[in-house]
Coordinates of C-alpha atoms and ligand atoms in Angstrom, one line a residue:
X1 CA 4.5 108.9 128.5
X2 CA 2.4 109.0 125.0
X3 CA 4.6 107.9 122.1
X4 CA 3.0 110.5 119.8
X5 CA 2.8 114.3 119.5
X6 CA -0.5 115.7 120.0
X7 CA -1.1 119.0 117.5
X8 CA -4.4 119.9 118.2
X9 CA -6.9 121.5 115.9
X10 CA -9.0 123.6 117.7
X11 CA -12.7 124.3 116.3
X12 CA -15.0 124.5 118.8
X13 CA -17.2 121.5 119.4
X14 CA -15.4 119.7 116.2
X15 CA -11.8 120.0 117.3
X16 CA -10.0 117.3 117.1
X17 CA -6.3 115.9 117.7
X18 CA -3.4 114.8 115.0
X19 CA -1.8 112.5 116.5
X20 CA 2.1 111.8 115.0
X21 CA 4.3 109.0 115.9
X22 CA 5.9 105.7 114.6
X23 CA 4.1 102.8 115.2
X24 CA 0.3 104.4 115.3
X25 CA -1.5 101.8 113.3
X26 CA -1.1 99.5 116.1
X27 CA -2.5 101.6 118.5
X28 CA -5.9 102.1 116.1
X29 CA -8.2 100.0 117.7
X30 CA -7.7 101.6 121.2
X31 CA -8.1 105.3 119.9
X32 CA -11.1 104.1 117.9
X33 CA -12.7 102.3 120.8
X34 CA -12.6 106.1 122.8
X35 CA -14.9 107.3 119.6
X36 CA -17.8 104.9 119.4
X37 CA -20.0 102.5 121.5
X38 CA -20.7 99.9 118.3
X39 CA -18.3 97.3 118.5
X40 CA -17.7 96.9 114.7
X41 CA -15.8 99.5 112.0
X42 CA -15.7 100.6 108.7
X43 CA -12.4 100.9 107.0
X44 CA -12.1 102.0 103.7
X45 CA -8.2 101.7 101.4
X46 CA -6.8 101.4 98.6
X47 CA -5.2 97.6 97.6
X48 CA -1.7 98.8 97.0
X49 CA -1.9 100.4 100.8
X50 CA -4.3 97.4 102.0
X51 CA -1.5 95.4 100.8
X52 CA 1.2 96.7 102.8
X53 CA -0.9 97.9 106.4
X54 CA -4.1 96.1 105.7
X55 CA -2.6 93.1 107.9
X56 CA -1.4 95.3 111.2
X57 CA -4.9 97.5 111.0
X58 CA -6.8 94.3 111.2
X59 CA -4.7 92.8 114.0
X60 CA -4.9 96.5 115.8
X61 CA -9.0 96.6 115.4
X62 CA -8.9 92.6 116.8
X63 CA -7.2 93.1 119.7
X64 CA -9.4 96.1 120.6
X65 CA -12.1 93.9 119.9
X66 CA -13.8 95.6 116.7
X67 CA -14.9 93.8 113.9
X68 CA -14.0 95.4 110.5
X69 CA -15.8 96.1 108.0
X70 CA -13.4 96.8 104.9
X71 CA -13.8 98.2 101.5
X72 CA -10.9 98.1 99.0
X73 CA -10.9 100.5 96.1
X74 CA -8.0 100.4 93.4
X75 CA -5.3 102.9 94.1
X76 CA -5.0 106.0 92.0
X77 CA -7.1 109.6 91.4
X78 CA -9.5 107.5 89.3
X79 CA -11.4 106.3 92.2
X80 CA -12.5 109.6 93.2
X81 CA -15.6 109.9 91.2
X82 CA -19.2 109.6 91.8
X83 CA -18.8 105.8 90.9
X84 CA -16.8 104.7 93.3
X85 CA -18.5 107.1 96.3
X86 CA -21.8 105.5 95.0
X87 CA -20.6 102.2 95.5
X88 CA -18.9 102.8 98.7
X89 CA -22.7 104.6 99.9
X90 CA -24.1 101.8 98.9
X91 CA -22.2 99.4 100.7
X92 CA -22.4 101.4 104.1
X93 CA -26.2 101.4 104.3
X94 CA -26.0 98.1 102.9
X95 CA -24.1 96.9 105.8
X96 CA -26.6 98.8 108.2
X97 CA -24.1 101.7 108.9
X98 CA -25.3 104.1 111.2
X99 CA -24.0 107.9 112.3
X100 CA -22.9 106.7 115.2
X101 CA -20.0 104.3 113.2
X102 CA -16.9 105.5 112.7
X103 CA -15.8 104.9 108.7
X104 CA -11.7 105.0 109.0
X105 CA -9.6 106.5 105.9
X106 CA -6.9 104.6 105.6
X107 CA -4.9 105.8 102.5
X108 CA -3.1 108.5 101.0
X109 CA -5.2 111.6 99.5
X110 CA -7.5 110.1 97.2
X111 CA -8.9 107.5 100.1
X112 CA -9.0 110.5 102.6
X113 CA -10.8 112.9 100.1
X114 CA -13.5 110.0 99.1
X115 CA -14.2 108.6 102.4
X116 CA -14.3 112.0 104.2
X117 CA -17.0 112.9 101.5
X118 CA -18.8 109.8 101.9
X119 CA -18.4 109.8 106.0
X120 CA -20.2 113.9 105.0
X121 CA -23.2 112.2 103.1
X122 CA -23.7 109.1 105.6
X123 CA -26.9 109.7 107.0
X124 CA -26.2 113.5 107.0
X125 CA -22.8 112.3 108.9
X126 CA -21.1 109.5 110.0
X127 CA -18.2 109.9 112.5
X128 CA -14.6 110.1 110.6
X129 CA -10.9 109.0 111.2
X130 CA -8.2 109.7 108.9
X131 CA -5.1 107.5 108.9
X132 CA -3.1 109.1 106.1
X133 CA -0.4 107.1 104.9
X134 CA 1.1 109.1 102.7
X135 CA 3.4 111.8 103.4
X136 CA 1.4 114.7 101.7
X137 CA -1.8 113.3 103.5
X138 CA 0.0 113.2 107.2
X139 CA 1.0 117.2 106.3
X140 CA -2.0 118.5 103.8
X141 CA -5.1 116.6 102.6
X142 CA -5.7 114.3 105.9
X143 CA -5.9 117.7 108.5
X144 CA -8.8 120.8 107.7
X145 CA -12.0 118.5 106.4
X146 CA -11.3 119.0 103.1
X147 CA -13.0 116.4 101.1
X148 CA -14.1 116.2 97.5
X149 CA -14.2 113.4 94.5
X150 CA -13.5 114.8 90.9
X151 CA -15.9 115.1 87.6
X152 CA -15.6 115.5 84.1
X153 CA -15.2 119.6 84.6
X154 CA -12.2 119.4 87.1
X155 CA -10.2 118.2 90.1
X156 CA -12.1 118.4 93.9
X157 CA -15.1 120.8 92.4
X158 CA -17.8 118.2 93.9
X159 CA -16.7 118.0 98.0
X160 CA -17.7 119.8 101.1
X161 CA -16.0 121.0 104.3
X162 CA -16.2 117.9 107.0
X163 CA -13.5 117.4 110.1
X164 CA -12.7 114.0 110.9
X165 CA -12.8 112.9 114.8
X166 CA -8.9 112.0 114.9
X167 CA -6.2 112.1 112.6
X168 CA -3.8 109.2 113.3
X169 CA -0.7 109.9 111.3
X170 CA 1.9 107.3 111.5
X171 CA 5.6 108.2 110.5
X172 CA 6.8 104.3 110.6
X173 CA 4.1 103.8 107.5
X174 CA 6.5 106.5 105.3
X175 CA 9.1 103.8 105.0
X176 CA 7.1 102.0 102.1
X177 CA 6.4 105.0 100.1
X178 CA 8.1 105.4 96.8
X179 CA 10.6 107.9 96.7
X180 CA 8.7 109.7 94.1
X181 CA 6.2 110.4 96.5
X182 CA 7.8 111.4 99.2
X183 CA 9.4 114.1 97.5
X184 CA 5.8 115.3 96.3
X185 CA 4.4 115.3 100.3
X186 CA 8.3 117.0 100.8
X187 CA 7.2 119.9 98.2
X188 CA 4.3 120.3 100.9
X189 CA 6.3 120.6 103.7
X190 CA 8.5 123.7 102.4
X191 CA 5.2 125.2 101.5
X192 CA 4.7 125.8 105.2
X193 CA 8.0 127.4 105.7
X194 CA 7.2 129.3 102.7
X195 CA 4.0 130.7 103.9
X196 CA 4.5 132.2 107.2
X197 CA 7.5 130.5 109.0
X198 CA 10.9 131.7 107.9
X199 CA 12.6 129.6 111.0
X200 CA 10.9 126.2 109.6
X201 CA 12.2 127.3 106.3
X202 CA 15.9 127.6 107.3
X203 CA 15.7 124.3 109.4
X204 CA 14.8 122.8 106.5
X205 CA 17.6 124.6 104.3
X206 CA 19.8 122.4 106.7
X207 CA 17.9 119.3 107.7
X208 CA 15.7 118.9 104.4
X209 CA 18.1 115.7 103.5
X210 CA 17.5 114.0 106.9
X211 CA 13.4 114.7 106.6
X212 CA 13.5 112.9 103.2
X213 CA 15.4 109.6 104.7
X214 CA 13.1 109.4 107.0
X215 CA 15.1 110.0 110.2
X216 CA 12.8 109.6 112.8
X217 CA 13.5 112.7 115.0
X218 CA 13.5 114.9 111.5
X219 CA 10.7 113.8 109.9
X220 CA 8.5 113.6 113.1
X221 CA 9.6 117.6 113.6
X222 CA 8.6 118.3 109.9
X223 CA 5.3 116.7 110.0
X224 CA 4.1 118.4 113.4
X225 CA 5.7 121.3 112.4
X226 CA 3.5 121.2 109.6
X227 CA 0.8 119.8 111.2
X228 CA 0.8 122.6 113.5
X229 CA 1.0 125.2 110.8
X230 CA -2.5 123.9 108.7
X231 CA -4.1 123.6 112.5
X232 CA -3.5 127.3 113.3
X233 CA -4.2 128.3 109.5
X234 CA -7.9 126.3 109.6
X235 CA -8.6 127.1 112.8
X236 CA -8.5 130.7 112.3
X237 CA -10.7 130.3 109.0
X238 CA -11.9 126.5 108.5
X239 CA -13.8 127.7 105.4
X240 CA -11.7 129.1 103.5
X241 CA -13.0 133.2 103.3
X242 CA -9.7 134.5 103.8
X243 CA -6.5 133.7 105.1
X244 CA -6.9 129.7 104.6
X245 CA -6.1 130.6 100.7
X246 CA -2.5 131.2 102.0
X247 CA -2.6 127.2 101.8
X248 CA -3.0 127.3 98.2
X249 CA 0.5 128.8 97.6
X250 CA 2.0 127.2 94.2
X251 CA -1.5 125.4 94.1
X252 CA -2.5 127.9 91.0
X253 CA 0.0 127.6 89.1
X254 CA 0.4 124.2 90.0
X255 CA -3.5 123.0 89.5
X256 CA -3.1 124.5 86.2
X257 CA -0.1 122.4 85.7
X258 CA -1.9 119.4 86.4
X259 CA -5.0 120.2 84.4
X260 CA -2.7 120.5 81.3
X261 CA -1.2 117.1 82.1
X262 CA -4.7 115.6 81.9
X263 CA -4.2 115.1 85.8
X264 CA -1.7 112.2 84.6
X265 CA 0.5 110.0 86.4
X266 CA 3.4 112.0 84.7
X267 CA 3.2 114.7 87.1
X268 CA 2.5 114.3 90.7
X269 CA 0.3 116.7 92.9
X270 CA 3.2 118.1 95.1
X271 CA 5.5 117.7 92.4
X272 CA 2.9 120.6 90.3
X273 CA 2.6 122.2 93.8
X274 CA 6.7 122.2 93.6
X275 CA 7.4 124.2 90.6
X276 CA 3.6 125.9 91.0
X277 CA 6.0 127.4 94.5
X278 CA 8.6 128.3 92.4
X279 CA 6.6 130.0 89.6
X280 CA 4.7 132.2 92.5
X281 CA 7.9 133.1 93.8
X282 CA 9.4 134.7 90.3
X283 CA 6.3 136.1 89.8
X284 CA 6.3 137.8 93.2
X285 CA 10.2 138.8 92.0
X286 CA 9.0 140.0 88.5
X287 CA 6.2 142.2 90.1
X288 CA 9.2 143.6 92.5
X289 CA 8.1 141.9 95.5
X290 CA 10.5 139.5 96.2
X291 CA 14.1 139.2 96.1
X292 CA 16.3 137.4 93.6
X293 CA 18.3 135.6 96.3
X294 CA 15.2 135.0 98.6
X295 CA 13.8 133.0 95.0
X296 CA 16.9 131.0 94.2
X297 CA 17.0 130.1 98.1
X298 CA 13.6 128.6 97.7
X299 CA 14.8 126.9 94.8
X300 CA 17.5 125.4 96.3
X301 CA 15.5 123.8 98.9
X302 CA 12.9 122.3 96.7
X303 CA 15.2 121.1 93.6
X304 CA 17.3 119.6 97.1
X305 CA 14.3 117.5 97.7
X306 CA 14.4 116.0 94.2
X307 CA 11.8 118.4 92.8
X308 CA 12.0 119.4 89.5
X309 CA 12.1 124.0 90.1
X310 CA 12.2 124.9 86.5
X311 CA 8.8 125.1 84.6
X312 CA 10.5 124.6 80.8
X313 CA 12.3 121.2 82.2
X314 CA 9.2 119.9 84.1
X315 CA 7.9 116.0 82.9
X316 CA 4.1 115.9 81.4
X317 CA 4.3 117.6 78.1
X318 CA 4.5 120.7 75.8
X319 CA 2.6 123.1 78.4
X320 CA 1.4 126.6 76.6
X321 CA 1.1 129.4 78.6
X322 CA -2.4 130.6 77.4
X323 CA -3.7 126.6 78.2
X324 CA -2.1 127.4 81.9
X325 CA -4.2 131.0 82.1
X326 CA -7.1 129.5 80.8
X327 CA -7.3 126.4 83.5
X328 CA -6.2 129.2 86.2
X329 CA -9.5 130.8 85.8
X330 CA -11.5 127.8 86.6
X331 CA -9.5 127.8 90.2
X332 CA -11.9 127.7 93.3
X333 CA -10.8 130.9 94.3
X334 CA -11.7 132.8 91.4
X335 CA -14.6 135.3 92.1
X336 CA -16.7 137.5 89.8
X337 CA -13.8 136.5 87.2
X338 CA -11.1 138.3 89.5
X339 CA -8.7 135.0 89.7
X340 CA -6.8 135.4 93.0
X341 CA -2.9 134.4 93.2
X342 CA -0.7 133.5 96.3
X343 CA 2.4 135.5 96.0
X344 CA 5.3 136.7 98.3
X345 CA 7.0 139.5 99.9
X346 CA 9.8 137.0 101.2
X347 CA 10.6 133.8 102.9
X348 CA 7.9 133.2 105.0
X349 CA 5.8 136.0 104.1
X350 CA 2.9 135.0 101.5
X351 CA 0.1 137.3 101.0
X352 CA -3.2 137.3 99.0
X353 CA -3.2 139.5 96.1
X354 CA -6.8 139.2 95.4
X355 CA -7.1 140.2 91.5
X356 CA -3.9 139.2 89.2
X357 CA -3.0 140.8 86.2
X358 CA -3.6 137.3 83.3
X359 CA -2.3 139.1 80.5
X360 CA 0.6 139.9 82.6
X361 CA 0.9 136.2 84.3
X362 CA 0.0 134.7 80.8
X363 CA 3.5 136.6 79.3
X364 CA 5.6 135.6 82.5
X365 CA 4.9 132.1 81.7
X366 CA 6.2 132.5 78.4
X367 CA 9.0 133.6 79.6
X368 CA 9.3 131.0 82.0
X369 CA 8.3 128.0 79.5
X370 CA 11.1 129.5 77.6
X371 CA 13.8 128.7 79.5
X372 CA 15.9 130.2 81.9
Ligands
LIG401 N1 -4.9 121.9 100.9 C1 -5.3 123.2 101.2 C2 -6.3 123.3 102.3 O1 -6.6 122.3 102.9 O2 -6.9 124.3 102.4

């Protein structure tokens, strides 16, 4: 019996299988010898995660009998720029790579995002394995082919769509993740609930505490569960035209939190994508969409993960409400200046509204910056 759950992600001649289980990383070099004839790898990390998992890839890619190739980049956003993907271009083609490698991403986001950009470029494409090791990677940025580096004028605005062959996403790697950023992938998690799955969001309003320590049954359930959610989301519309915005709710709110912060260690991805949640939800109340008591349940959930709900008490800095508007309208969704928001009818049921009132949003945060 396999030791993993299978969530597949169905896309034609580009599907591919997330794999979840404890104990993955050992099992590398046999998945990766069912993806390529060349008896060598590329593996690409960061040296905080080389540190801890570099030792049990390498053994994993030995006993399979691959030699590895491996490039270590220093951990944090900074290394997703046109720097470091030159560099790691460079190195591939310097090393003879051909499409017919496999280039492994073994890191959180920022590895993911970079490598799966470089695998894009490769040759016109190189074949791809994500091994996320962080918890929002294993639920968000490792699954959909995503990938992206950042420039002077914003976050992800240089990438392009590419699906990676296999997504290994081992649970037993969460274990040496800072609690900090556990709570960010957690933020992630509830998003799913939030969008379209009421049931997953009342699990969680029970089991939340048990998927934050790490309890193996509970944390493998929340990661599938999500897993399975993003699958069905990107298969139905892999680049992004419609319903795959759903994904981006609290991301709106929350990129513009994150663009005010300078993108700064202060304030965490998941943890913008937290309170961006919570933000979407009021504003869906204010607009008479959502209920009071559906809100404060969301709330509850999120502040129970250790998330910080309440926009006026959130760490970074004095945030202005016009500065939040103004980064707002440089989302990726905005089109023909219309700037498209996630909002809610309830728990569980997000919905596009495709042209938001700013003036309106822009006196909502105020409010919200405010105080409650
Ligand atoms: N993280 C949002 C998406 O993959 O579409």
């Amino acid at each position: 019996m396999d030791n993993f759950i299978r969530v597949p992600v169905e896309l034609g001649a580009r599907s591919y299988d997330i794999r979840i289980g404890s104990g993955l990383v050992s099992q590398l070099g046999q998945n990766l010898k069912d993806l390529t004839r060349q008896s060598r790898v590329f593996v690409v990390s960061d040296n905080v995660v080389w540190g801890l998992h570099g030792r049990v890839c390498r053994q994993s890619l030995s006993e399979a009998g691959l030699t590895m190739h491996d490039f270590v980049l220093p951990a944090g956003e900074a290394s997703k720029s046109w720097a470091h993907l030159g560099e790691l271009l460079d190195w591939l083609l310097e090393c003879g790579a051909n499409r017919d490698d496999v280039i492994v991403a073994f890191g959180g986001g920022v590895i993911g995002d970079l490598t799966g950009l470089a695998a894009s470029l490769m040759k016109r494409g190189m074949s791809l394995v994500q091994v996320p090791t962080t918890l929002l990677a294993q639920v968000d940025s490792s699954v959909g082919g995503k990938t992206a580096i950042n420039t002077e004028h914003g976050k992800n605005l240089i990438g392009a769509f590419y699906q990676p062959r296999l997504v290994l996403a081992d649970i037993g790697l969460l274990h040496s993740l800072p609690d900090r950023q556990r709570r960010a992938g957690y933020a992630e998690i509830v998003k799913y609930g939030l969008i379209d799955d009421p049931e997953f969001f009342a699990w969680l309003e029970s089991h939340g505490d048990k998927v934050l320590n790490l309890q193996a049954d509970y944390i493998s359930h929340a990661v599938a569960v999500s897993c399975q959610a993003k699958a069905r989301i990107v298969a139905a519309d892999e680049r992004e035209g419609g319903v795959r915005a759903l994904l981006n709710l609290g991301h709106t709110f929350g990129h513009a939190l994150e663009a005010a912060n300078g993108y700064g260690p202060d304030l965490l991805h998941g943890e913008a994508v937290g309170t961006g949640m919570v933000l979407a939800l009021r504003y869906s109340h204010r607009l008479g969409l959502m209920s009071m008591a559906d809100c404060i349940r969301a709330d509850q959930v999120l502040a129970g993960g250790g998330l910080e709900t309440d926009v006026s008490k959130l760490s970074g800095g004095a945030y202005r409400a016009a500065d939040l508007v103004a980064a707002m309208k440089q989302d990726k969704k905005v089109r023909s200046g219309h700037v498209p928001l996630i909002l809610s009818k309830g728990l569980g049921m997000a919905f596009i509204l495709p042209d938001a009132d700013l003036k309106d949003v822009q006196q909502f945060l105020s409010e919200e910056l405010q105080g409650r």
